[in-house]
């Protein structure tokens, strides 16, 4: 769901953004237990480490250097070290490895409901106390739900229930800091006084630690504390105190409180009130601690021995579990004595050396004297019996100088990245008919299998089955047209014009099938006031990087500066620029062959005037609708339309798309945008809010080249852990696409969510579903899946579901080599990731990977995922080892980065 600054509650857990709170509380780096280690060479701790290589002197840019030309300053060691690096020695290698480890602190959250001590007994006030025993700056983000409220589960409480220091979050929630009652108090806590005359049915809350930015929920959902029995109906595993008893309570709710005029009750009706309870719940706070280890190697000019110096800022006793090797097989050996002090032999396979405290007290260090005929030094670090650190799932490997060149580090070097040519995209449009139609045939088979399945027939409605049949017919016609014509339907329109041949109809869900989408803005872009002018300077660069489609921000006048609270739809003077600047920008992109998507917010619209009850639901401007255009079941805006066909968005009036005049006006507006501005298609905001059939109506009228909907839904979790099977989640997205008759694609939120957990927890087996296919929408309906890892909501300055830090390129290596239509976020392409992303785009175009390309998953294990796409490209992500299988193809490594690698077949 696109966010706007005036309704930040959309970013909070009550809307269950998939993994929003959960994704943050997981450790970015995990460390395995000692039980994983069976031999000195099998240390598989999933600590992701990318060395910051520091090749000294002016040879730092090269993977190889002359060992005898590089000098450095003295590296000091303690008096107990076996060797001291002198300034006269040649330092031939120096590298710093970042170390990330997780520390966990366990505590309790308690929730108590009892008789208030701050109010008169006869008033029957109650007091809810929420506390947390862990240190931190805790904030209670909370709201209430009212009796008979069929809309939002969250609303602001009455004024007299708000504790001191509370801050309202727009119109739906409250944030209250937790405080200690005294210095010696173990718990931070907050007390909420509950007025028995208020129509409050339940309290909903989540805890936020402001020091870390982590949100804590209950079993993956908001905490829910029912106060009356009627609120239990919508409760689930997240309900607190549900086992407590009830007492009879005269229903004063009907006479006072929120919107009491609409809550007329039978005077004799009684509601049962929840009695007091006390409940404790476990909570664990994860902290990622960043350290490093630096290893330098020098050659002693007098003895020709290798002097290795290791230093780290890790706290406490640190043990180096180490050995040496004599060839590239990297088989561990115990070197000849002498060994450093405090060294012991481990099972005749390795040595263990306790690092010595540095003289300044900051960290530990050790020195090792090694024979000159050794090839490498292997080690892992042991902090305690349950915490080991290694390098990207493998042993640390330090090459030792035995010749005039330094071997490249295993698993850390970068292959040469091919340059991006401006002509690459155009040349790559020439694609084999057979490959493309094979993809269509596979998709037809998948749909036929889905349709013919007895189980699916029982669960699908007649309309859904007809929709599948229509899609099969459409794909069959598309395949047939390829065979009967010399011009494939997926060729770019500009290429077709050069052939002086009538262009085939482009499918609105997929465009040509070769689209690579760029989101052309972030959450802060509006602040410049002239974003269109800013972006115009980058048109040529964007085109040269290989993008074929760009998504621009919402163009209309908006209550929020970001554009997601539209008001007058025909007023295109926004915080991003004026209408003339927008038209000029679109024209510039078209001149470079780049299609442009407009961000269309159709679900809701901000009103211009209040009605007689003081509610904002009367519209002005060219589309001067009244309250008949607003759905009837949104309690905030008193609409006189029909009930909503989807989920309500509570910050603005939800538009009733069942009204003929509404649909007529919106279709005319979309056609006007296409003609006046030149938009080629749409990114559709918050499509969960209205039926996909209406989307089909709008797309049939506006005939976009490409369209993608934002169907944002919560993934499945059990006790806060993401389920492996996310079929229900992707099925909901597929059902929406089906409702549009396949005229629009959808953002593959399923894939994004699974990638989050995969990379955070080093659980790469998650990237294969039970049938060996990609587990997201891309595994079921790839031609309609728009894959992404970040956007203006999840990343940018909002960061509400930010992709795991430092692992963005693993995500892009996945989506840019797999089928579906990949989307790249603006903040990433204009960053230090640009060259790597550009190389992946170039490789995708060069190998003609498209939205229906085939995927063969060859490995999906704890620490590595690998797949072969169209038998042309092999990719692996994760710290584990993988090489493409030998066979009819010769594989050559083309792109390599932090925990990912891509090969091409020849």
mmCIF file of C-alpha atoms in Angstrom, residues 567-804:
data_model
loop_
_atom_site.group_PDB
_atom_site.id
_atom_site.type_symbol
_atom_site.label_atom_id
_atom_site.label_comp_id
_atom_site.label_asym_id
_atom_site.label_seq_id
_atom_site.Cartn_x
_atom_site.Cartn_y
_atom_site.Cartn_z
ATOM 1 C CA UNK A 567 -8.021 15.651 -4.402
ATOM 2 C CA UNK A 568 -8.700 17.256 -7.811
ATOM 3 C CA UNK A 569 -7.759 14.551 -10.311
ATOM 4 C CA UNK A 570 -7.528 16.955 -13.247
ATOM 5 C CA UNK A 571 -5.179 19.327 -11.447
ATOM 6 C CA UNK A 572 -1.702 18.071 -12.334
ATOM 7 C CA UNK A 573 0.247 20.744 -10.522
ATOM 8 C CA UNK A 574 1.866 18.762 -7.715
ATOM 9 C CA UNK A 575 4.898 18.912 -5.453
ATOM 10 C CA UNK A 576 6.830 17.108 -8.192
ATOM 11 C CA UNK A 577 6.270 19.852 -10.750
ATOM 12 C CA UNK A 578 3.621 21.258 -13.069
ATOM 13 C CA UNK A 579 1.778 19.694 -15.981
ATOM 14 C CA UNK A 580 4.067 21.181 -18.645
ATOM 15 C CA UNK A 581 7.174 19.816 -16.911
ATOM 16 C CA UNK A 582 5.520 16.406 -16.668
ATOM 17 C CA UNK A 583 4.612 16.365 -20.363
ATOM 18 C CA UNK A 584 8.127 17.371 -21.316
ATOM 19 C CA UNK A 585 9.609 14.625 -19.120
ATOM 20 C CA UNK A 586 7.381 11.959 -20.676
ATOM 21 C CA UNK A 587 8.320 13.191 -24.151
ATOM 22 C CA UNK A 588 12.027 12.925 -23.272
ATOM 23 C CA UNK A 589 11.636 9.331 -22.097
ATOM 24 C CA UNK A 590 9.703 8.423 -25.229
ATOM 25 C CA UNK A 591 12.524 9.870 -27.266
ATOM 26 C CA UNK A 592 14.825 7.302 -25.701
ATOM 27 C CA UNK A 593 12.401 4.424 -26.159
ATOM 28 C CA UNK A 594 11.377 4.236 -22.506
ATOM 29 C CA UNK A 595 7.699 3.716 -21.664
ATOM 30 C CA UNK A 596 6.163 5.711 -18.798
ATOM 31 C CA UNK A 597 3.723 4.502 -16.142
ATOM 32 C CA UNK A 598 1.495 6.900 -14.228
ATOM 33 C CA UNK A 599 0.748 6.191 -10.571
ATOM 34 C CA UNK A 600 -3.064 6.051 -10.500
ATOM 35 C CA UNK A 601 -4.745 6.260 -7.089
ATOM 36 C CA UNK A 602 -8.276 5.023 -7.799
ATOM 37 C CA UNK A 603 -9.301 3.574 -4.442
ATOM 38 C CA UNK A 604 -9.778 6.795 -2.486
ATOM 39 C CA UNK A 605 -10.023 10.537 -2.967
ATOM 40 C CA UNK A 606 -9.935 13.483 -0.560
ATOM 41 C CA UNK A 607 -13.054 15.634 -0.451
ATOM 42 C CA UNK A 608 -13.289 19.400 -0.909
ATOM 43 C CA UNK A 609 -16.229 20.084 1.385
ATOM 44 C CA UNK A 610 -18.034 18.795 4.468
ATOM 45 C CA UNK A 611 -21.578 17.500 4.455
ATOM 46 C CA UNK A 612 -24.277 18.647 6.865
ATOM 47 C CA UNK A 613 -22.826 16.449 9.629
ATOM 48 C CA UNK A 614 -19.386 17.978 9.281
ATOM 49 C CA UNK A 615 -17.930 14.944 7.445
ATOM 50 C CA UNK A 616 -15.600 15.442 4.484
ATOM 51 C CA UNK A 617 -17.349 13.557 1.664
ATOM 52 C CA UNK A 618 -18.348 16.177 -0.937
ATOM 53 C CA UNK A 619 -15.981 16.606 -3.890
ATOM 54 C CA UNK A 620 -15.167 19.592 -6.053
ATOM 55 C CA UNK A 621 -13.248 20.266 -9.210
ATOM 56 C CA UNK A 622 -14.176 18.746 -12.539
ATOM 57 C CA UNK A 623 -15.357 15.523 -10.850
ATOM 58 C CA UNK A 624 -17.744 17.131 -8.378
ATOM 59 C CA UNK A 625 -19.182 13.948 -6.874
ATOM 60 C CA UNK A 626 -21.366 13.875 -3.778
ATOM 61 C CA UNK A 627 -21.479 11.258 -1.007
ATOM 62 C CA UNK A 628 -23.032 8.677 -3.342
ATOM 63 C CA UNK A 629 -19.505 8.155 -4.652
ATOM 64 C CA UNK A 630 -18.345 7.023 -1.191
ATOM 65 C CA UNK A 631 -18.809 3.436 0.028
ATOM 66 C CA UNK A 632 -21.433 2.926 2.726
ATOM 67 C CA UNK A 633 -19.403 0.689 5.065
ATOM 68 C CA UNK A 634 -16.581 3.091 5.878
ATOM 69 C CA UNK A 635 -17.683 4.502 9.276
ATOM 70 C CA UNK A 636 -15.422 7.534 8.982
ATOM 71 C CA UNK A 637 -16.997 9.183 5.929
ATOM 72 C CA UNK A 638 -20.757 8.394 5.952
ATOM 73 C CA UNK A 639 -21.018 7.452 2.286
ATOM 74 C CA UNK A 640 -24.360 6.741 0.594
ATOM 75 C CA UNK A 641 -22.963 4.329 -1.998
ATOM 76 C CA UNK A 642 -22.909 0.553 -1.867
ATOM 77 C CA UNK A 643 -20.677 -1.506 0.375
ATOM 78 C CA UNK A 644 -17.010 -1.656 -0.520
ATOM 79 C CA UNK A 645 -15.853 -4.450 -2.817
ATOM 80 C CA UNK A 646 -12.524 -4.595 -0.975
ATOM 81 C CA UNK A 647 -10.688 -3.362 2.100
ATOM 82 C CA UNK A 648 -11.245 0.183 3.321
ATOM 83 C CA UNK A 649 -8.529 2.810 3.501
ATOM 84 C CA UNK A 650 -9.423 4.892 6.524
ATOM 85 C CA UNK A 651 -7.553 8.125 5.876
ATOM 86 C CA UNK A 652 -9.734 9.297 2.982
ATOM 87 C CA UNK A 653 -13.180 8.537 1.492
ATOM 88 C CA UNK A 654 -13.195 5.176 -0.276
ATOM 89 C CA UNK A 655 -14.684 5.476 -3.743
ATOM 90 C CA UNK A 656 -17.640 3.267 -4.689
ATOM 91 C CA UNK A 657 -16.645 1.792 -8.024
ATOM 92 C CA UNK A 658 -19.997 0.049 -8.403
ATOM 93 C CA UNK A 659 -21.513 3.424 -9.334
ATOM 94 C CA UNK A 660 -21.811 3.835 -13.100
ATOM 95 C CA UNK A 661 -21.040 7.575 -12.995
ATOM 96 C CA UNK A 662 -17.859 6.932 -11.002
ATOM 97 C CA UNK A 663 -16.548 4.357 -13.470
ATOM 98 C CA UNK A 664 -17.471 6.569 -16.427
ATOM 99 C CA UNK A 665 -15.610 9.545 -14.947
ATOM 100 C CA UNK A 666 -12.522 7.509 -14.023
ATOM 101 C CA UNK A 667 -12.291 5.955 -17.490
ATOM 102 C CA UNK A 668 -12.500 9.396 -19.066
ATOM 103 C CA UNK A 669 -9.792 10.629 -16.711
ATOM 104 C CA UNK A 670 -7.443 7.749 -17.582
ATOM 105 C CA UNK A 671 -8.010 8.332 -21.294
ATOM 106 C CA UNK A 672 -7.305 12.034 -20.784
ATOM 107 C CA UNK A 673 -4.028 11.222 -19.031
ATOM 108 C CA UNK A 674 -2.970 8.932 -21.850
ATOM 109 C CA UNK A 675 -3.727 11.575 -24.478
ATOM 110 C CA UNK A 676 -2.715 14.727 -22.621
ATOM 111 C CA UNK A 677 0.388 13.469 -20.789
ATOM 112 C CA UNK A 678 1.344 10.479 -22.891
ATOM 113 C CA UNK A 679 1.376 7.842 -20.184
ATOM 114 C CA UNK A 680 1.824 4.332 -21.580
ATOM 115 C CA UNK A 681 0.341 2.480 -18.636
ATOM 116 C CA UNK A 682 -0.418 2.425 -14.948
ATOM 117 C CA UNK A 683 0.867 1.504 -11.571
ATOM 118 C CA UNK A 684 -2.380 1.046 -9.617
ATOM 119 C CA UNK A 685 -2.323 1.980 -5.941
ATOM 120 C CA UNK A 686 -3.999 -0.051 -3.155
ATOM 121 C CA UNK A 687 -5.945 -2.400 -5.396
ATOM 122 C CA UNK A 688 -7.027 -4.407 -2.357
ATOM 123 C CA UNK A 689 -9.607 -1.688 -1.911
ATOM 124 C CA UNK A 690 -11.790 -2.567 -4.897
ATOM 125 C CA UNK A 691 -12.704 -5.543 -7.053
ATOM 126 C CA UNK A 692 -10.365 -6.554 -9.867
ATOM 127 C CA UNK A 693 -13.293 -6.608 -12.290
ATOM 128 C CA UNK A 694 -13.460 -2.828 -12.076
ATOM 129 C CA UNK A 695 -9.753 -2.717 -12.873
ATOM 130 C CA UNK A 696 -10.448 -4.722 -16.033
ATOM 131 C CA UNK A 697 -13.094 -2.168 -16.982
ATOM 132 C CA UNK A 698 -10.631 0.710 -16.580
ATOM 133 C CA UNK A 699 -7.846 -1.075 -18.463
ATOM 134 C CA UNK A 700 -10.103 -2.142 -21.320
ATOM 135 C CA UNK A 701 -11.041 1.513 -21.720
ATOM 136 C CA UNK A 702 -7.543 3.015 -21.430
ATOM 137 C CA UNK A 703 -5.665 0.170 -23.228
ATOM 138 C CA UNK A 704 -2.350 0.519 -21.410
ATOM 139 C CA UNK A 705 0.878 -0.948 -22.704
ATOM 140 C CA UNK A 706 1.691 -2.212 -19.228
ATOM 141 C CA UNK A 707 -0.191 -2.237 -15.927
ATOM 142 C CA UNK A 708 0.690 -3.454 -12.455
ATOM 143 C CA UNK A 709 -1.390 -3.437 -9.285
ATOM 144 C CA UNK A 710 -0.217 -3.018 -5.704
ATOM 145 C CA UNK A 711 -1.978 -5.903 -3.967
ATOM 146 C CA UNK A 712 -0.345 -5.750 -0.553
ATOM 147 C CA UNK A 713 -1.237 -8.563 1.801
ATOM 148 C CA UNK A 714 0.159 -10.218 4.915
ATOM 149 C CA UNK A 715 2.207 -13.372 4.606
ATOM 150 C CA UNK A 716 1.589 -16.412 6.810
ATOM 151 C CA UNK A 717 3.365 -16.689 10.150
ATOM 152 C CA UNK A 718 3.228 -19.177 13.011
ATOM 153 C CA UNK A 719 4.372 -17.908 16.396
ATOM 154 C CA UNK A 720 6.183 -15.067 14.715
ATOM 155 C CA UNK A 721 8.088 -17.307 12.280
ATOM 156 C CA UNK A 722 7.348 -17.186 8.565
ATOM 157 C CA UNK A 723 5.734 -20.348 7.243
ATOM 158 C CA UNK A 724 7.525 -22.146 4.440
ATOM 159 C CA UNK A 725 4.287 -22.619 2.512
ATOM 160 C CA UNK A 726 3.007 -19.243 1.298
ATOM 161 C CA UNK A 727 0.538 -20.649 -1.235
ATOM 162 C CA UNK A 728 -2.406 -18.911 0.421
ATOM 163 C CA UNK A 729 -0.667 -15.548 0.133
ATOM 164 C CA UNK A 730 0.249 -15.836 -3.516
ATOM 165 C CA UNK A 731 -3.150 -17.339 -4.267
ATOM 166 C CA UNK A 732 -4.808 -14.125 -3.083
ATOM 167 C CA UNK A 733 -2.629 -12.103 -5.437
ATOM 168 C CA UNK A 734 -3.304 -14.522 -8.299
ATOM 169 C CA UNK A 735 -7.035 -14.354 -7.561
ATOM 170 C CA UNK A 736 -6.894 -10.577 -7.935
ATOM 171 C CA UNK A 737 -5.045 -10.891 -11.251
ATOM 172 C CA UNK A 738 -7.670 -13.402 -12.327
ATOM 173 C CA UNK A 739 -10.402 -10.921 -11.412
ATOM 174 C CA UNK A 740 -8.829 -8.485 -13.863
ATOM 175 C CA UNK A 741 -8.915 -11.268 -16.499
ATOM 176 C CA UNK A 742 -5.144 -11.036 -16.631
ATOM 177 C CA UNK A 743 -5.214 -7.479 -17.960
ATOM 178 C CA UNK A 744 -2.856 -6.372 -15.162
ATOM 179 C CA UNK A 745 0.110 -7.858 -13.388
ATOM 180 C CA UNK A 746 0.785 -7.468 -9.673
ATOM 181 C CA UNK A 747 3.799 -6.746 -7.528
ATOM 182 C CA UNK A 748 5.134 -10.053 -6.225
ATOM 183 C CA UNK A 749 4.959 -9.283 -2.513
ATOM 184 C CA UNK A 750 5.232 -13.009 -1.789
ATOM 185 C CA UNK A 751 8.688 -13.197 -3.332
ATOM 186 C CA UNK A 752 9.828 -10.067 -1.502
ATOM 187 C CA UNK A 753 8.678 -11.445 1.844
ATOM 188 C CA UNK A 754 10.304 -14.836 1.312
ATOM 189 C CA UNK A 755 13.563 -13.219 0.205
ATOM 190 C CA UNK A 756 13.519 -11.176 3.435
ATOM 191 C CA UNK A 757 13.380 -14.207 5.698
ATOM 192 C CA UNK A 758 15.699 -16.237 3.472
ATOM 193 C CA UNK A 759 18.500 -13.696 3.685
ATOM 194 C CA UNK A 760 17.959 -12.663 7.300
ATOM 195 C CA UNK A 761 17.999 -16.215 8.617
ATOM 196 C CA UNK A 762 20.305 -17.866 6.071
ATOM 197 C CA UNK A 763 17.518 -20.266 5.095
ATOM 198 C CA UNK A 764 17.892 -20.492 1.335
ATOM 199 C CA UNK A 765 15.773 -23.643 1.187
ATOM 200 C CA UNK A 766 12.792 -21.288 1.399
ATOM 201 C CA UNK A 767 13.348 -20.280 -2.241
ATOM 202 C CA UNK A 768 11.868 -23.533 -3.524
ATOM 203 C CA UNK A 769 8.255 -24.470 -2.957
ATOM 204 C CA UNK A 770 6.971 -27.988 -2.374
ATOM 205 C CA UNK A 771 6.911 -28.654 -6.126
ATOM 206 C CA UNK A 772 10.409 -27.337 -6.758
ATOM 207 C CA UNK A 773 9.233 -24.029 -8.220
ATOM 208 C CA UNK A 774 9.940 -20.444 -7.136
ATOM 209 C CA UNK A 775 7.729 -19.883 -4.062
ATOM 210 C CA UNK A 776 6.270 -16.508 -5.057
ATOM 211 C CA UNK A 777 3.743 -15.417 -7.667
ATOM 212 C CA UNK A 778 6.577 -15.817 -10.167
ATOM 213 C CA UNK A 779 6.380 -19.561 -9.596
ATOM 214 C CA UNK A 780 2.708 -19.728 -10.561
ATOM 215 C CA UNK A 781 2.033 -16.933 -13.033
ATOM 216 C CA UNK A 782 5.399 -15.417 -13.997
ATOM 217 C CA UNK A 783 4.096 -13.292 -16.867
ATOM 218 C CA UNK A 784 1.947 -11.329 -14.382
ATOM 219 C CA UNK A 785 4.496 -11.144 -11.560
ATOM 220 C CA UNK A 786 6.379 -7.869 -11.103
ATOM 221 C CA UNK A 787 9.249 -8.778 -8.805
ATOM 222 C CA UNK A 788 10.955 -6.221 -6.575
ATOM 223 C CA UNK A 789 12.946 -5.955 -3.368
ATOM 224 C CA UNK A 790 12.267 -2.349 -2.341
ATOM 225 C CA UNK A 791 10.057 0.650 -3.064
ATOM 226 C CA UNK A 792 9.209 4.095 -1.662
ATOM 227 C CA UNK A 793 7.108 2.520 1.121
ATOM 228 C CA UNK A 794 9.450 -0.205 2.302
ATOM 229 C CA UNK A 795 12.760 1.554 1.782
ATOM 230 C CA UNK A 796 13.794 5.185 1.299
ATOM 231 C CA UNK A 797 13.489 7.277 4.471
ATOM 232 C CA UNK A 798 10.381 5.398 5.581
ATOM 233 C CA UNK A 799 12.102 2.044 5.917
ATOM 234 C CA UNK A 800 8.926 0.291 7.050
ATOM 235 C CA UNK A 801 9.923 -3.072 5.583
ATOM 236 C CA UNK A 802 13.463 -2.446 4.488
ATOM 237 C CA UNK A 803 15.268 -5.205 2.639
ATOM 238 C CA UNK A 804 18.012 -6.824 4.760
#
